[in-house]
Structure formats: structure tokens, C-alpha cells
Coordinates of C-alpha atoms in Angstrom, one line a residue:
Chain A
Q569 CA 104.8 127.7 113.8
K570 CA 104.9 124.1 112.3
E571 CA 105.7 121.1 114.8
V572 CA 108.7 120.2 112.2
E573 CA 110.6 122.5 109.6
Q574 CA 112.2 122.0 107.0
N575 CA 113.9 124.1 103.9
S576 CA 111.7 122.9 100.9
G577 CA 115.0 123.2 98.3
P578 CA 115.6 122.1 96.3
L579 CA 119.2 121.7 97.4
S580 CA 122.1 121.1 94.9
V581 CA 125.5 119.7 95.4
P582 CA 128.2 118.1 92.4
E583 CA 128.9 114.5 93.2
G584 CA 131.1 113.4 95.5
A585 CA 130.3 116.5 97.8
I586 CA 128.7 116.8 101.3
A587 CA 125.1 117.6 101.5
S588 CA 123.8 119.1 104.6
L589 CA 120.1 118.9 105.7
N590 CA 118.5 120.5 108.3
C591 CA 115.1 120.0 110.5
T592 CA 114.1 122.1 113.5
Y593 CA 111.1 121.2 115.9
S594 CA 108.9 122.9 118.1
D595 CA 108.1 120.3 120.7
R596 CA 110.8 120.1 123.8
G597 CA 109.0 117.0 124.5
S598 CA 110.3 115.2 121.5
Q599 CA 112.5 111.8 122.1
S600 CA 113.5 110.4 119.0
F601 CA 114.3 111.7 115.6
F602 CA 114.4 110.2 112.3
W603 CA 115.5 110.4 108.6
Y604 CA 113.4 109.2 105.9
R605 CA 114.0 109.0 102.1
Q606 CA 111.5 109.2 99.3
Y607 CA 112.2 108.6 95.9
S608 CA 109.8 110.4 93.5
G609 CA 107.0 108.4 93.3
K610 CA 107.6 106.1 95.7
S611 CA 107.0 106.0 99.7
P612 CA 109.4 107.0 102.4
E613 CA 112.3 104.4 103.6
L614 CA 113.8 104.7 107.0
I615 CA 117.5 105.7 107.2
M616 CA 118.6 106.8 110.2
S617 CA 117.2 107.4 113.6
I618 CA 118.9 109.2 116.3
Y619 CA 117.9 109.4 120.1
S620 CA 120.6 111.3 122.2
N621 CA 122.7 114.4 121.9
G622 CA 125.6 114.3 119.2
D623 CA 126.2 112.6 116.1
K624 CA 125.3 109.0 114.8
E625 CA 127.2 107.6 112.0
D626 CA 126.0 104.9 109.8
G627 CA 128.0 104.6 106.4
R628 CA 127.9 107.7 104.3
F629 CA 125.3 109.4 106.8
T630 CA 125.6 111.1 109.8
A631 CA 122.8 112.1 111.6
Q632 CA 123.3 115.5 114.2
L633 CA 121.1 116.0 117.1
N634 CA 121.0 119.0 119.3
K635 CA 118.2 119.3 122.0
A636 CA 118.8 122.5 123.4
S637 CA 118.6 124.3 120.1
Q638 CA 115.9 121.7 118.8
Y639 CA 117.8 120.6 115.9
V640 CA 118.6 117.8 113.9
S641 CA 120.6 117.4 110.6
L642 CA 121.5 114.7 108.4
L643 CA 124.8 114.8 106.6
I644 CA 125.4 113.1 103.5
R645 CA 129.2 112.7 102.5
D646 CA 130.7 111.9 98.4
S647 CA 126.9 112.2 97.4
Q648 CA 125.6 110.2 94.7
P649 CA 123.4 111.0 91.8
S650 CA 121.2 108.2 93.3
D651 CA 121.0 110.1 96.7
S652 CA 118.8 112.5 94.5
A653 CA 115.5 112.1 96.7
T654 CA 113.3 114.2 99.1
Y655 CA 114.5 113.4 102.6
L656 CA 111.7 113.7 105.2
C657 CA 112.8 114.4 109.3
A658 CA 110.3 112.8 111.5
V659 CA 109.9 113.5 115.2
N660 CA 108.4 111.7 117.8
V661 CA 107.2 112.6 121.2
F662 CA 107.6 109.5 124.0
R663 CA 103.9 109.9 125.1
F664 CA 102.4 109.3 121.9
Q665 CA 103.3 106.3 119.0
K666 CA 103.3 108.2 116.6
L667 CA 105.6 110.4 113.9
V668 CA 105.4 113.9 112.8
F669 CA 107.1 114.4 109.8
G670 CA 108.3 117.8 107.8
T671 CA 107.4 118.6 104.5
G672 CA 110.8 117.3 103.0
T673 CA 113.8 118.8 101.5
R674 CA 114.7 117.6 97.9
L675 CA 118.3 117.1 97.3
L676 CA 119.8 117.1 94.1
V677 CA 123.1 115.5 93.4
S678 CA 124.3 116.6 89.9
P679 CA 127.1 114.1 88.3
Chain B
D1427 CA 107.7 88.9 103.9
A1428 CA 105.2 90.9 101.5
G1429 CA 105.6 94.1 103.3
V1430 CA 102.7 96.4 103.7
I1431 CA 99.9 96.2 101.0
Q1432 CA 97.9 98.8 99.6
S1433 CA 95.1 98.8 97.3
P1434 CA 93.9 100.3 95.1
R1435 CA 97.6 101.7 93.6
H1436 CA 95.6 104.4 91.8
E1437 CA 91.8 105.6 92.3
V1438 CA 90.0 107.9 90.0
T1439 CA 86.5 108.9 91.6
E1440 CA 83.9 111.6 91.2
M1441 CA 83.4 114.2 93.3
G1442 CA 80.3 112.6 95.8
Q1443 CA 81.7 109.0 95.2
E1444 CA 82.7 106.7 98.2
V1445 CA 86.2 105.4 98.2
T1446 CA 87.6 102.8 100.2
L1447 CA 91.3 102.5 100.5
R1448 CA 92.5 99.4 101.7
C1449 CA 95.5 98.1 103.9
K1450 CA 97.2 95.0 105.0
P1451 CA 100.3 95.6 107.7
I1452 CA 103.1 93.3 107.8
S1453 CA 102.1 90.2 110.2
G1454 CA 102.7 90.8 113.7
H1455 CA 103.1 94.6 113.8
D1456 CA 100.6 95.8 116.0
Y1457 CA 100.5 99.4 115.0
L1458 CA 98.9 100.9 111.8
F1459 CA 99.1 104.3 110.5
W1460 CA 97.2 106.0 108.1
Y1461 CA 99.2 109.3 106.5
R1462 CA 98.0 111.3 103.8
Q1463 CA 100.9 113.2 101.4
T1464 CA 100.1 116.2 99.6
M1465 CA 102.6 119.2 98.0
M1466 CA 101.5 121.5 100.2
R1467 CA 100.9 119.7 103.6
G1468 CA 103.3 117.1 103.2
L1469 CA 102.7 113.9 105.4
E1470 CA 99.8 114.2 107.9
L1471 CA 98.7 111.6 110.0
L1472 CA 95.3 110.7 109.6
I1473 CA 94.8 108.1 112.7
Y1474 CA 96.6 105.7 114.5
F1475 CA 95.8 101.9 115.6
N1476 CA 97.3 99.8 118.3
N1477 CA 96.2 96.3 118.5
N1478 CA 93.3 97.3 116.2
V1479 CA 92.0 99.7 118.1
P1480 CA 91.8 103.5 117.6
I1481 CA 94.3 105.6 119.5
D1482 CA 94.5 108.8 118.0
D1483 CA 92.1 110.3 115.3
S1484 CA 92.9 113.8 115.7
G1485 CA 94.3 113.9 112.3
M1486 CA 90.8 112.9 110.5
P1487 CA 89.9 115.8 108.4
E1488 CA 86.0 115.7 109.0
D1489 CA 83.4 113.5 109.5
R1490 CA 83.2 112.6 105.7
F1491 CA 86.5 110.3 106.9
S1492 CA 86.5 107.2 108.7
A1493 CA 89.0 104.2 109.3
K1494 CA 88.3 100.7 110.5
M1495 CA 90.6 98.2 111.5
P1496 CA 88.3 95.0 112.2
N1497 CA 91.0 92.4 112.3
A1498 CA 94.9 92.6 113.1
S1499 CA 95.4 91.7 109.0
F1500 CA 93.4 94.6 107.5
S1501 CA 92.3 98.3 108.2
T1502 CA 90.3 100.7 105.7
L1503 CA 89.9 104.2 105.5
K1504 CA 86.7 105.6 103.7
I1505 CA 85.8 108.9 102.3
Q1506 CA 82.5 109.6 101.8
P1507 CA 81.4 111.6 99.9
S1508 CA 84.4 112.8 98.3
E1509 CA 85.6 116.1 97.4
P1510 CA 88.0 117.2 95.1
R1511 CA 90.2 118.6 97.8
D1512 CA 90.7 115.1 99.1
S1513 CA 92.7 114.4 96.1
A1514 CA 96.4 113.2 97.5
V1515 CA 98.2 110.1 98.0
Y1516 CA 97.3 107.9 101.1
F1517 CA 100.1 105.8 102.8
C1518 CA 99.5 103.0 105.3
A1519 CA 102.4 102.5 107.7
S1520 CA 102.6 99.3 110.1
S1521 CA 105.3 98.9 113.2
V1522 CA 106.0 96.8 115.7
Q1523 CA 107.5 99.1 118.1
G1524 CA 105.0 102.4 117.8
A1525 CA 107.1 105.6 116.4
Y1526 CA 109.8 103.1 116.0
G1527 CA 110.8 101.6 112.6
Y1528 CA 107.5 102.5 110.3
T1529 CA 107.2 100.3 107.2
F1530 CA 105.4 102.1 104.5
G1531 CA 103.4 100.5 102.1
S1532 CA 103.5 101.8 98.5
G1533 CA 100.3 104.0 98.9
T1534 CA 97.3 104.7 97.0
R1535 CA 97.1 107.9 94.8
L1536 CA 93.7 109.5 95.0
T1537 CA 92.6 111.9 92.5
V1538 CA 88.7 113.3 92.8
V1539 CA 87.4 115.0 89.8

């Protein structure tokens, strides 16, 4: 079992729709969770972090965490073509100062 | 701030040759991470340093790989001898709070033929 799992996609949504990206993790000691966005040929950039159960909103982005189910999600409201990218879920276990990444979900937003 | 600087951006080398990748972290960041990214395996952590000291090198695939951080502003990842399966994009990242707030460099695309 991989430590962090994501559906590779592509996930296709029309412009203006809500895109829902999901991630599961295996280590129950995980304490911090991150979403990175990576455009083709570019490096990953941090867009959201979440540390406690529930929702965290930042503009059009909402991160959701359910530690009991070992599940993290990212919702993108009013999706734009510029949101088309690969979204990487990353997990940190407190005692180690490093991130484990999923393989990413490719999102395609069509005009 | 110039961000994390990696060189070269692209490297094409023949199998068996030595390859050295370079990274300059953001000034003041005391954590430095080396990752490798492939389509099949995604982003894999190879090694990370804290205050120039290697903390976890469990991701280094084999003895052909080595990494050093001689000072706070420079790190190298060396592959000797290189093999075609080493072809990937190698990213360096730095942070001031460990796993929080990584900043990635632009990456080095390595092709071994």
C-alpha cells in the first residue's frame, strides 16, 4: 500500500464547476497535510495546508480533512481553465520533518 | 529573493558518466530536500538535510547516489555511474520550518542515454 494515494485522473470539469480532488494516506501518525499545484514543466507550489479535522477555506479553494477516515480533499469552486494542472497531496508525520507526496491528480478545466 | 536555484536546468549524459546536480537554497532556510520525479513513481524524497547535516537518506536508491551540503548555501547530488533508469526531473526544495512551507527550485531534467 502506498503511503499517499491519489487518483491519477485526468479529472475533467467544465469552467465554473466545482472540482473535487481526493487523497488517502496510510500513516495514522500523520499530522499535517498539504496540497501543491504543479503546472506542466514547472515545479510544485504550495496552495493549501490543513492540520485539524474539518474544512479550511482560502478563496476558491477549500481543504477538507477527516483523520478518522485518513482522507484529505481539495475543492476548487468556480473552476477556471487556468486551474488545469496536476494537484499533489502531501503528508507529514510529526516526528519527521519531511513530506511524502502522492503521485498527483491531473485536472482539466474546459472553457 | 531569487528563490531556490538549481543547475543545470537540463542535462543529457551517456550511461556510465558522472552527473552532478547543484542547488542553492533560500538564504536563512535551514532545511534542504532532494526529490526525484517520474511519471510512474511521482515525487520521491531522496535525502534531506537540517543545518547542513544529512538527517534521512533512506530514499537514496543505491550507492551510486551521493549528496553533500558543505555549507548553508550549497548542496550537490551526484550520480556515479549514471544509468538510463536515473532519467527523471530532480527537484531541490528548502524550508525554514521543516515540512512546512517548502519552496521548490525549477528542477533539473536529467536524461541518461
